[in-house]
Tab-separated table of C-alpha atoms and ligand atoms in Angstrom:
chain	number	residue	atom	x	y	z
E	13	MET	CA	1.325	20.987	-28.029
E	14	ASP	CA	2.833	24.332	-27.785
E	15	GLU	CA	6.234	25.450	-26.580
E	16	GLN	CA	5.915	24.617	-22.597
E	17	GLY	CA	4.799	21.261	-24.327
E	18	ILE	CA	1.277	21.390	-23.067
E	19	ILE	CA	-1.402	19.348	-24.734
E	20	GLN	CA	-3.344	21.612	-27.329
E	21	ASN	CA	-5.335	19.007	-28.949
E	22	VAL	CA	-6.036	15.116	-29.410
E	23	PHE	CA	-6.779	14.202	-32.770
E	24	GLN	CA	-8.686	10.884	-33.872
E	25	THR	CA	-6.901	9.773	-36.970
E	26	LYS	CA	-10.558	9.842	-39.223
E	27	ASP	CA	-11.065	14.020	-38.417
E	28	THR	CA	-10.910	15.942	-40.381
E	29	LEU	CA	-8.649	18.440	-38.555
E	30	TYR	CA	-5.922	15.664	-38.094
E	31	GLN	CA	-4.626	16.062	-41.947
E	32	THR	CA	-4.069	19.618	-42.069
E	33	LYS	CA	-2.469	19.046	-38.089
E	34	LEU	CA	-0.343	16.552	-39.121
E	35	LYS	CA	1.466	18.350	-41.322
E	36	GLU	CA	2.269	21.433	-39.416
E	37	ALA	CA	3.561	18.767	-36.912
E	38	GLN	CA	5.262	16.918	-39.682
E	39	ALA	CA	7.154	20.275	-40.005
E	40	SER	CA	7.912	20.290	-36.505
E	41	ASP	CA	11.005	18.626	-35.289
E	42	LYS	CA	8.020	17.185	-32.432
E	43	PHE	CA	6.310	15.048	-34.595
E	44	VAL	CA	5.838	11.249	-34.120
E	45	GLU	CA	4.716	9.390	-36.812
E	46	LEU	CA	3.255	5.841	-35.352
E	47	GLU	CA	3.721	2.273	-37.577
E	48	ASP	CA	1.751	-0.239	-37.513
E	49	GLY	CA	1.021	-2.003	-33.764
E	50	GLN	CA	3.406	0.997	-32.712
E	51	TYR	CA	0.908	3.367	-29.637
E	52	PHE	CA	0.816	6.236	-27.625
E	53	LEU	CA	0.463	5.927	-23.999
E	54	PRO	CA	0.612	7.945	-21.114
E	55	GLY	CA	3.674	8.366	-19.106
E	56	PHE	CA	3.765	6.533	-15.593
E	57	ILE	CA	4.224	8.277	-12.454
E	58	ASP	CA	6.003	6.661	-9.836
E	59	LEU	CA	4.022	7.831	-6.047
E	60	HIS	CA	7.199	6.500	-3.984
E	61	VAL	CA	9.831	4.971	-4.590
E	62	HIS	CA	13.795	5.450	-2.020
E	63	ALA	CA	16.668	6.629	-4.391
E	64	PRO	CA	19.661	5.787	-2.022
E	65	GLN	CA	17.905	2.066	-2.156
E	66	TRP	CA	18.195	1.137	-5.736
E	67	PRO	CA	21.745	-0.372	-5.593
E	68	GLN	CA	19.753	-3.018	-2.894
E	69	ALA	CA	17.407	-3.656	-5.052
E	70	GLY	CA	16.142	-7.355	-5.608
E	71	ILE	CA	18.174	-8.176	-2.201
E	72	ALA	CA	17.553	-8.649	1.224
E	73	LEU	CA	14.234	-9.065	1.346
E	74	ASP	CA	13.689	-11.112	3.155
E	75	GLU	CA	13.716	-9.734	6.963
E	76	PRO	CA	11.033	-7.629	8.744
E	77	LEU	CA	11.008	-4.240	7.662
E	78	ASN	CA	12.435	-3.076	11.438
E	79	LYS	CA	15.546	-5.239	10.591
E	80	TRP	CA	15.419	-4.294	6.660
E	81	LEU	CA	15.571	-1.466	7.894
E	82	ASP	CA	18.182	-1.332	10.920
E	83	GLU	CA	20.307	-4.185	9.799
E	84	CYS	CA	20.336	-3.179	6.035
E	85	THR	CA	18.886	-0.575	4.557
E	86	PHE	CA	19.906	3.036	7.490
E	87	PRO	CA	23.828	1.303	6.829
E	88	LEU	CA	23.576	1.771	2.852
E	89	GLU	CA	21.667	5.100	3.592
E	90	ALA	CA	24.309	6.373	4.947
E	91	LYS	CA	26.874	6.045	2.609
E	92	TYR	CA	25.019	9.089	0.899
E	93	GLN	CA	27.469	11.356	3.347
E	94	ASP	CA	29.610	10.346	0.068
E	95	SER	CA	28.227	12.771	-2.854
E	96	THR	CA	30.173	11.327	-5.352
E	97	PHE	CA	29.069	8.021	-4.952
E	98	ALA	CA	25.233	9.594	-4.393
E	99	GLN	CA	25.353	10.823	-7.750
E	100	THR	CA	26.409	7.571	-9.599
E	101	VAL	CA	23.770	6.084	-8.211
E	102	TYR	CA	21.271	9.070	-8.958
E	103	GLN	CA	21.995	9.337	-12.022
E	104	ASP	CA	21.392	4.965	-13.226
E	105	LEU	CA	17.654	5.441	-11.837
E	106	VAL	CA	16.348	7.983	-13.019
E	107	LYS	CA	18.352	5.809	-16.202
E	108	ASN	CA	16.308	2.813	-15.856
E	109	LEU	CA	13.368	4.097	-14.594
E	110	LEU	CA	12.520	6.824	-18.280
E	111	ALA	CA	13.645	3.467	-20.137
E	112	ARG	CA	10.409	1.902	-17.918
E	113	GLY	CA	7.914	4.510	-18.762
E	114	THR	CA	8.266	6.333	-15.017
E	115	ILE	CA	8.049	10.379	-16.101
E	116	THR	CA	7.079	11.652	-12.585
E	117	VAL	CA	8.988	10.091	-9.569
E	118	LEU	CA	7.914	11.144	-5.952
E	119	TYR	CA	11.302	10.359	-4.143
E	120	PHE	CA	12.492	10.097	-0.807
E	121	ALA	CA	16.809	10.607	-0.713
E	122	THR	CA	18.684	10.310	2.408
E	123	VAL	CA	19.393	12.895	5.576
E	124	HIS	CA	22.487	14.357	3.527
E	125	LEU	CA	21.442	17.724	2.210
E	126	GLU	CA	24.151	17.650	-0.912
E	127	ALA	CA	23.187	14.345	-2.092
E	128	SER	CA	19.491	15.070	-1.647
E	129	LEU	CA	20.200	18.460	-4.345
E	130	ALA	CA	21.713	16.244	-6.375
E	131	LEU	CA	19.095	14.191	-6.762
E	132	ALA	CA	17.204	17.257	-7.655
E	133	GLU	CA	19.667	18.129	-9.960
E	134	ILE	CA	20.143	14.950	-12.201
E	135	CYS	CA	16.576	14.759	-12.305
E	136	ALA	CA	16.015	18.544	-13.965
E	137	LYS	CA	19.321	17.680	-16.310
E	138	GLN	CA	18.054	13.862	-17.616
E	139	GLY	CA	14.924	15.532	-18.323
E	140	GLN	CA	12.812	13.394	-15.544
E	141	ARG	CA	9.784	15.553	-13.231
E	142	GLY	CA	11.169	14.716	-9.418
E	143	LEU	CA	9.585	15.899	-6.944
E	144	VAL	CA	12.817	15.456	-4.184
E	145	GLY	CA	12.060	15.265	-0.097
E	146	LYS	CA	15.395	15.537	1.706
E	147	VAL	CA	14.286	12.570	4.254
E	148	VAL	CA	13.495	13.981	8.421
E	149	MET	CA	15.376	11.280	10.945
E	150	ASP	CA	15.083	13.677	13.873
E	151	HIS	CA	15.424	11.022	16.847
E	152	PRO	CA	18.164	10.619	18.829
E	153	ASP	CA	16.328	7.139	20.299
E	154	MET	CA	14.879	6.076	17.317
E	155	ASN	CA	17.314	5.920	14.492
E	156	PRO	CA	21.328	4.727	14.689
E	157	ASP	CA	23.648	7.332	15.650
E	158	PHE	CA	25.799	6.225	11.924
E	159	TYR	CA	22.347	7.791	10.527
E	160	ARG	CA	20.071	10.546	11.280
E	161	ASP	CA	19.520	14.024	11.822
E	162	ALA	CA	22.536	15.804	13.874
E	163	SER	CA	19.045	17.824	16.254
E	164	THR	CA	15.986	18.684	15.224
E	165	GLN	CA	16.786	21.767	14.812
E	166	GLN	CA	19.757	21.020	12.223
E	167	ALA	CA	16.667	18.801	10.614
E	168	LEU	CA	14.530	21.926	10.224
E	169	THR	CA	17.056	24.285	9.045
E	170	ASP	CA	18.523	21.329	6.407
E	171	THR	CA	14.661	20.797	4.516
E	172	GLU	CA	14.598	24.653	4.667
E	173	GLU	CA	17.527	25.860	2.995
E	174	PHE	CA	16.508	22.371	0.686
E	175	ILE	CA	12.776	23.686	-0.064
E	176	VAL	CA	14.244	27.138	-0.889
E	177	ALA	CA	17.466	25.772	-3.610
E	178	VAL	CA	15.268	23.086	-5.433
E	179	LYS	CA	12.190	25.247	-5.569
E	180	GLU	CA	15.054	27.745	-7.529
E	181	LEU	CA	16.488	24.649	-9.022
E	182	GLY	CA	12.670	23.869	-10.626
E	183	LYS	CA	12.538	27.920	-12.065
E	184	ASN	CA	14.247	26.510	-15.392
E	185	VAL	CA	13.421	23.180	-15.854
E	186	SER	CA	10.673	22.733	-18.499
E	187	GLN	CA	9.364	19.332	-17.084
E	188	GLY	CA	9.699	20.931	-13.315
E	189	VAL	CA	11.895	19.459	-10.109
E	190	TYR	CA	9.838	19.835	-6.858
E	191	PRO	CA	10.577	19.795	-3.304
E	192	VAL	CA	9.378	17.627	-1.392
E	193	ILE	CA	8.627	17.449	3.047
E	194	THR	CA	9.814	14.577	3.749
E	195	PRO	CA	9.607	12.982	7.592
E	196	ARG	CA	10.571	9.452	7.146
E	197	PHE	CA	7.786	8.088	9.277
E	198	VAL	CA	6.400	9.186	12.956
E	199	PRO	CA	8.910	6.523	15.104
E	200	SER	CA	11.814	8.694	13.672
E	201	CYS	CA	10.876	11.809	14.055
E	202	THR	CA	10.457	13.946	17.603
E	203	ASP	CA	6.990	15.562	18.177
E	204	GLU	CA	9.115	19.309	18.079
E	205	GLY	CA	10.065	18.201	14.295
E	206	LEU	CA	7.474	16.591	13.557
E	207	ALA	CA	5.191	19.867	14.514
E	208	GLY	CA	8.013	22.341	12.402
E	209	LEU	CA	7.739	19.808	9.351
E	210	GLY	CA	4.252	20.941	9.462
E	211	GLN	CA	5.046	24.679	9.419
E	212	LEU	CA	7.303	24.543	6.351
E	213	ALA	CA	4.416	22.926	4.194
E	214	GLU	CA	2.231	25.532	5.464
E	215	LYS	CA	5.456	28.097	4.689
E	216	TYR	CA	5.801	26.481	1.585
E	217	HIS	CA	2.938	25.323	0.683
E	218	VAL	CA	5.190	22.417	-0.715
E	219	HIS	CA	4.756	18.909	-1.189
E	220	VAL	CA	4.411	16.070	1.698
E	221	GLN	CA	5.591	12.670	1.664
E	222	SER	CA	5.613	9.826	4.258
E	223	HIS	CA	5.278	6.149	5.407
E	224	CYS	CA	1.534	5.921	6.852
E	225	SER	CA	0.268	2.494	8.869
E	226	GLU	CA	2.484	0.507	6.449
E	227	GLY	CA	2.568	-2.626	8.756
E	228	GLN	CA	0.966	-3.574	12.518
E	229	TRP	CA	5.015	-3.248	13.618
E	230	GLU	CA	4.677	0.774	12.631
E	231	HIS	CA	0.914	1.285	13.615
E	232	ASP	CA	1.141	-0.055	17.251
E	233	HIS	CA	4.181	2.215	18.027
E	234	VAL	CA	2.374	4.939	17.127
E	235	LYS	CA	-0.791	3.979	18.756
E	236	GLU	CA	1.243	3.661	22.041
E	237	ARG	CA	2.994	6.894	21.525
E	238	PHE	CA	0.082	9.613	20.753
E	239	GLY	CA	-3.131	7.731	21.680
E	240	LYS	CA	-4.020	7.862	17.924
E	241	SER	CA	-3.662	6.322	14.840
E	242	ASP	CA	-0.905	7.329	12.313
E	243	THR	CA	-3.270	9.149	10.007
E	244	GLU	CA	-4.753	11.482	13.012
E	245	VAL	CA	-1.235	12.320	14.373
E	246	LEU	CA	0.102	12.857	10.587
E	247	ARG	CA	-2.779	15.694	10.260
E	248	ASP	CA	-3.221	17.224	13.621
E	249	PHE	CA	1.093	18.173	12.496
E	250	GLY	CA	-0.378	19.693	9.256
E	251	LEU	CA	1.065	17.071	7.241
E	252	LEU	CA	-2.005	16.087	5.788
E	253	THR	CA	-2.846	18.588	2.732
E	254	GLU	CA	-3.995	18.891	-1.359
E	255	LYS	CA	-0.568	17.776	-1.988
E	256	SER	CA	0.824	15.022	0.758
E	257	VAL	CA	1.132	11.276	-0.300
E	258	MET	CA	1.405	9.209	2.470
E	259	ALA	CA	2.926	5.592	0.651
E	260	HIS	CA	1.422	2.259	2.090
E	261	CYS	CA	-1.319	2.908	4.136
E	262	ASN	CA	-2.105	-0.776	4.665
E	263	PHE	CA	-3.904	-0.481	8.224
E	264	ILE	CA	-6.088	2.697	7.535
E	265	ASN	CA	-9.366	2.318	8.984
E	266	GLU	CA	-12.936	3.897	7.034
E	267	LYS	CA	-12.369	6.922	9.612
E	268	ASP	CA	-8.920	7.795	8.746
E	269	GLY	CA	-9.775	7.530	4.809
E	270	GLU	CA	-12.084	10.091	5.564
E	271	ILE	CA	-9.369	12.061	6.438
E	272	PHE	CA	-7.643	11.974	4.046
E	273	VAL	CA	-10.694	12.793	1.448
E	274	GLU	CA	-11.328	16.104	3.942
E	275	THR	CA	-7.946	16.904	3.726
E	276	GLY	CA	-7.329	15.789	-0.019
E	277	THR	CA	-3.724	13.006	0.460
E	278	ALA	CA	-3.126	10.591	-1.458
E	279	VAL	CA	-2.286	7.127	-1.155
E	280	ALA	CA	0.830	5.890	-3.041
E	281	HIS	CA	-0.663	2.046	-3.423
E	282	CYS	CA	3.317	0.081	-3.178
E	283	PRO	CA	1.379	-3.356	-3.942
E	284	ILE	CA	5.028	-5.679	-4.772
E	285	SER	CA	6.799	-4.144	-1.506
E	286	ASN	CA	3.562	-4.907	0.547
E	287	ALA	CA	3.709	-8.354	-0.469
E	288	TYR	CA	7.114	-8.935	1.012
E	289	PHE	CA	6.946	-5.964	4.310
E	290	ALA	CA	3.492	-5.517	5.307
E	291	ASN	CA	2.262	-9.115	6.172
E	292	GLY	CA	-1.383	-6.976	4.507
E	293	VAL	CA	-3.223	-6.344	1.899
E	294	ILE	CA	-4.983	-2.411	1.229
E	295	PRO	CA	-8.507	-2.508	0.247
E	296	ILE	CA	-7.947	-0.246	-2.777
E	297	LYS	CA	-11.554	-0.271	-4.260
E	298	ARG	CA	-13.059	0.283	-1.129
E	299	LEU	CA	-10.704	3.562	-0.303
E	300	LYS	CA	-10.873	4.818	-3.261
E	301	GLU	CA	-14.735	4.457	-3.843
E	302	GLN	CA	-14.639	6.067	-0.724
E	303	GLY	CA	-13.102	9.597	-2.420
E	304	VAL	CA	-9.186	8.806	-1.430
E	305	GLU	CA	-6.792	9.779	-4.778
E	306	ILE	CA	-5.045	6.410	-5.012
E	307	GLY	CA	-1.836	6.087	-7.438
E	308	LEU	CA	0.681	3.332	-7.436
E	309	GLY	CA	4.866	2.709	-6.125
E	310	THR	CA	7.104	0.956	-6.701
E	311	ASP	CA	8.641	1.145	-3.442
E	312	ILE	CA	11.943	0.964	-4.049
E	313	SER	CA	14.032	-1.444	-2.475
E	314	GLY	CA	11.099	-1.825	-0.251
E	315	GLY	CA	9.894	-3.206	-3.915
E	316	PHE	CA	12.515	-5.647	-5.738
E	317	SER	CA	11.228	-4.505	-8.942
E	318	PRO	CA	11.870	-0.818	-10.590
E	319	SER	CA	9.109	-0.822	-13.248
E	320	LEU	CA	4.946	0.280	-12.996
E	321	TRP	CA	4.428	-2.378	-15.317
E	322	ASP	CA	5.701	-4.760	-12.601
E	323	ASN	CA	2.732	-3.032	-10.168
E	324	ILE	CA	0.525	-2.733	-11.795
E	325	LYS	CA	-0.041	-6.199	-12.614
E	326	GLN	CA	0.487	-7.214	-8.604
E	327	ALA	CA	-1.949	-4.366	-7.680
E	328	VAL	CA	-4.379	-7.062	-9.997
E	329	MET	CA	-3.476	-10.088	-8.317
E	330	SER	CA	-2.935	-8.535	-5.270
E	331	SER	CA	-6.760	-7.632	-5.248
E	332	ARG	CA	-7.327	-11.032	-6.313
E	333	MET	CA	-6.235	-12.254	-3.588
E	334	LEU	CA	-8.174	-10.194	-1.037
E	335	GLU	CA	-11.554	-10.947	-2.259
E	336	ASP	CA	-10.336	-14.633	-3.011
E	337	GLY	CA	-9.364	-14.595	0.525
E	338	VAL	CA	-6.609	-17.505	2.012
E	339	ASP	CA	-7.904	-20.540	4.350
E	340	VAL	CA	-6.108	-22.726	5.461
E	341	THR	CA	-8.463	-25.016	7.013
E	342	CYS	CA	-10.836	-24.538	5.239
E	343	ALA	CA	-13.218	-23.923	7.577
E	344	GLN	CA	-14.949	-21.255	6.368
E	345	GLU	CA	-17.190	-21.223	4.441
E	346	THR	CA	-17.330	-17.870	2.550
E	347	ARG	CA	-13.476	-16.546	2.057
E	348	GLY	CA	-11.689	-12.939	1.108
E	349	VAL	CA	-13.677	-9.689	0.818
E	350	PRO	CA	-16.085	-9.359	-1.422
E	351	ASP	CA	-15.728	-7.085	-4.237
E	352	SER	CA	-12.012	-5.400	-4.007
E	353	ARG	CA	-10.834	-7.121	-7.076
E	354	ILE	CA	-9.995	-4.091	-9.901
E	355	SER	CA	-9.090	-5.254	-13.569
E	356	VAL	CA	-5.735	-4.256	-14.464
E	357	ILE	CA	-7.233	-0.889	-16.680
E	358	GLU	CA	-8.391	0.039	-13.356
E	359	ALA	CA	-4.391	-0.606	-12.055
E	360	PHE	CA	-3.212	1.415	-15.054
E	361	SER	CA	-4.940	4.133	-13.681
E	362	LEU	CA	-4.114	4.051	-10.572
E	363	ALA	CA	-0.255	4.404	-12.132
E	364	THR	CA	-0.880	7.502	-14.227
E	365	GLN	CA	-4.133	9.134	-13.718
E	366	GLY	CA	-4.205	9.003	-10.373
E	367	GLY	CA	-1.043	9.965	-10.176
E	368	GLY	CA	-1.898	12.907	-11.406
E	369	GLU	CA	-3.924	13.551	-9.074
E	370	ALA	CA	-2.624	13.210	-6.029
E	371	LEU	CA	0.015	15.120	-7.020
E	372	SER	CA	-2.192	17.756	-7.749
E	373	LEU	CA	-0.257	18.573	-11.415
E	374	PRO	CA	-1.842	18.159	-15.117
E	375	ILE	CA	-0.216	15.134	-15.632
E	376	GLY	CA	-1.170	11.279	-16.245
E	377	VAL	CA	-3.472	11.506	-19.122
E	378	ILE	CA	-3.513	12.094	-22.945
E	379	ALA	CA	-5.786	15.106	-23.053
E	380	LYS	CA	-5.797	18.812	-23.711
E	381	GLY	CA	-4.070	21.106	-20.840
E	382	TYR	CA	-1.748	17.722	-19.591
E	383	ALA	CA	1.918	18.100	-20.561
E	384	CYS	CA	2.589	15.527	-23.288
E	385	ASP	CA	4.392	12.873	-21.297
E	386	VAL	CA	4.639	9.983	-23.667
E	387	GLN	CA	5.672	5.754	-23.833
E	388	VAL	CA	5.399	4.950	-27.629
E	389	ILE	CA	4.732	1.241	-27.407
E	390	ASP	CA	5.958	-0.672	-30.277
E	391	MET	CA	4.255	-4.208	-29.981
E	392	ASN	CA	6.105	-5.449	-32.359
E	393	ALA	CA	9.494	-5.107	-31.506
E	394	THR	CA	12.455	-6.945	-32.803
E	395	GLY	CA	12.274	-10.428	-30.198
E	396	ALA	CA	9.737	-8.868	-27.945
E	397	SER	CA	6.623	-9.353	-30.820
E	398	LEU	CA	3.327	-8.790	-28.704
E	399	SER	CA	0.862	-9.697	-32.016
E	400	GLY	CA	-2.430	-10.945	-31.593
E	401	PHE	CA	-1.712	-12.913	-35.105
E	402	GLY	CA	-4.965	-10.622	-36.827
E	403	VAL	CA	-7.500	-12.763	-34.206
E	404	PHE	CA	-6.877	-9.998	-31.129
E	405	ASN	CA	-6.879	-7.171	-32.885
E	406	GLU	CA	-9.404	-4.970	-30.567
E	407	PRO	CA	-7.888	-1.933	-28.968
E	408	ALA	CA	-8.736	-3.002	-25.500
E	409	GLU	CA	-6.983	-6.784	-25.970
E	410	GLN	CA	-4.717	-4.725	-27.229
E	411	LEU	CA	-4.108	-2.521	-24.506
E	412	GLN	CA	-4.803	-5.663	-21.545
E	413	LYS	CA	-2.017	-7.457	-23.699
E	414	LEU	CA	0.870	-4.736	-23.555
E	415	LEU	CA	0.065	-4.078	-19.777
E	416	TYR	CA	0.515	-8.148	-19.344
E	417	LEU	CA	3.079	-8.731	-21.811
E	418	ALA	CA	5.485	-6.068	-22.241
E	419	THR	CA	8.866	-5.537	-21.217
E	420	PRO	CA	11.230	-2.588	-21.785
E	421	ALA	CA	12.206	-4.181	-25.218
E	422	ASN	CA	8.713	-2.850	-25.716
E	423	ILE	CA	9.260	0.829	-25.072
E	424	LYS	CA	10.920	2.613	-28.442
E	425	GLN	CA	10.253	5.994	-26.833
E	426	VAL	CA	10.245	8.224	-23.856
E	427	TRP	CA	8.563	11.790	-23.999
E	428	VAL	CA	9.371	14.776	-21.170
E	429	GLN	CA	7.110	17.554	-21.499
E	430	GLY	CA	7.112	17.613	-25.304
E	431	LYS	CA	10.884	16.015	-25.167
E	432	LEU	CA	12.271	12.834	-26.292
E	433	VAL	CA	14.205	11.611	-23.069
E	434	HIS	CA	14.632	7.446	-24.083
E	435	GLU	CA	15.152	6.178	-26.889
E	436	LYS	CA	15.339	2.297	-27.007
E	437	TYR	CA	19.295	1.270	-27.625
G	5	GUN	N1	9.588	2.413	6.289
G	5	GUN	C1	9.959	3.329	6.700
G	5	GUN	N2	10.944	3.452	6.400
G	5	GUN	C2	10.691	3.004	5.108
G	5	GUN	C3	11.525	2.493	3.952
G	5	GUN	O1	12.037	2.897	3.585
G	5	GUN	N3	10.942	1.575	3.214
G	5	GUN	C4	9.927	0.988	3.297
G	5	GUN	N4	9.296	0.156	2.429
G	5	GUN	N5	8.896	1.095	4.175
G	5	GUN	C5	9.866	2.183	5.503
G	6	FE	FE1	8.960	3.067	1.823
């Protein structure tokens, strides 16, 4: 790796060059010698986290989405008016995500400028690669008075100020922090607000994120308001670009998929959250075959778990449910959607390489030219042994075993851009 934390070479232990390189590396403090049963894995990339919802993770999961937003989530997010509260929560969240091997995160903050900036600063300080959005909710009739932007103009001015400030902050952060244009979802924004954000996306070429066709309610609402799909609306306001990531997308059709491919927009697949709030399973395999970029998201706290390890497993299980189908009457001869399943290795690839492609950043792969973002996994961690007892020791078996069974206790170290940011307590 070079001074900037970029991987220059990857050696196999059998390479003749390995011994020389090993000696060089041992002389520096940026060297990890792996013991038996220890592996490097690429750091995970979480494409969808609501940072302010962290205190609510694991609770309030029994309401439909719009009721959950109005009664649980908006009152919680309104508390981030208090920047001291925001700092306490955000410091704890970033630490928890790093301890689970999550190195890069695409965050929704709240509508508050100061607290959103605090999140970017905390990522910078703790060594996480954070892409952070000040959320825009400027529609006076679609958001509660206690939690929304004061006006459309204020929302746009605050967003621009946020972009400029985070770009400036990012200049001194080796792993990078980035501003993200963040209309919460189409229902929460005015036409003028969406158009203004599209103009900012063009002016600054920064990332864009939102929710898209998450559930039937949102899908129908947008169709009624604009006479077109969520995807078409976002595209027509200039919000779908190479650097856009749309969360969920459970109800997008083939034509929407084409728009994603044409514009280079990626999907943040949030399988745990979708099991609770979406009432539908997104056909990941079909979209991938169509050429849509896809990564994984926890959707804290719509998804109860802060762990992409858990979401990898759920992505596999959801795809199997879609393929096998559910027919409670047993009236159908065929059930489900054929050829929908993905393997655990494919789901792992969504959480790593897929995330890097979605964000258009050189991350998520251990290879020359990529950021040195790694988790050191210990299969023999005390009290968390994943031994194959000498019977199941093939690399593919070890990888599957750890993807299904590893816990944070197996994550020995986490390195971001060549810097150690977490070591098991
Ligand atoms: N749609 C709009 N806001 C939200 C949110 O906070 N979580 C989820 N899952 N969907 C949303
Ligand atoms: Fe979400």
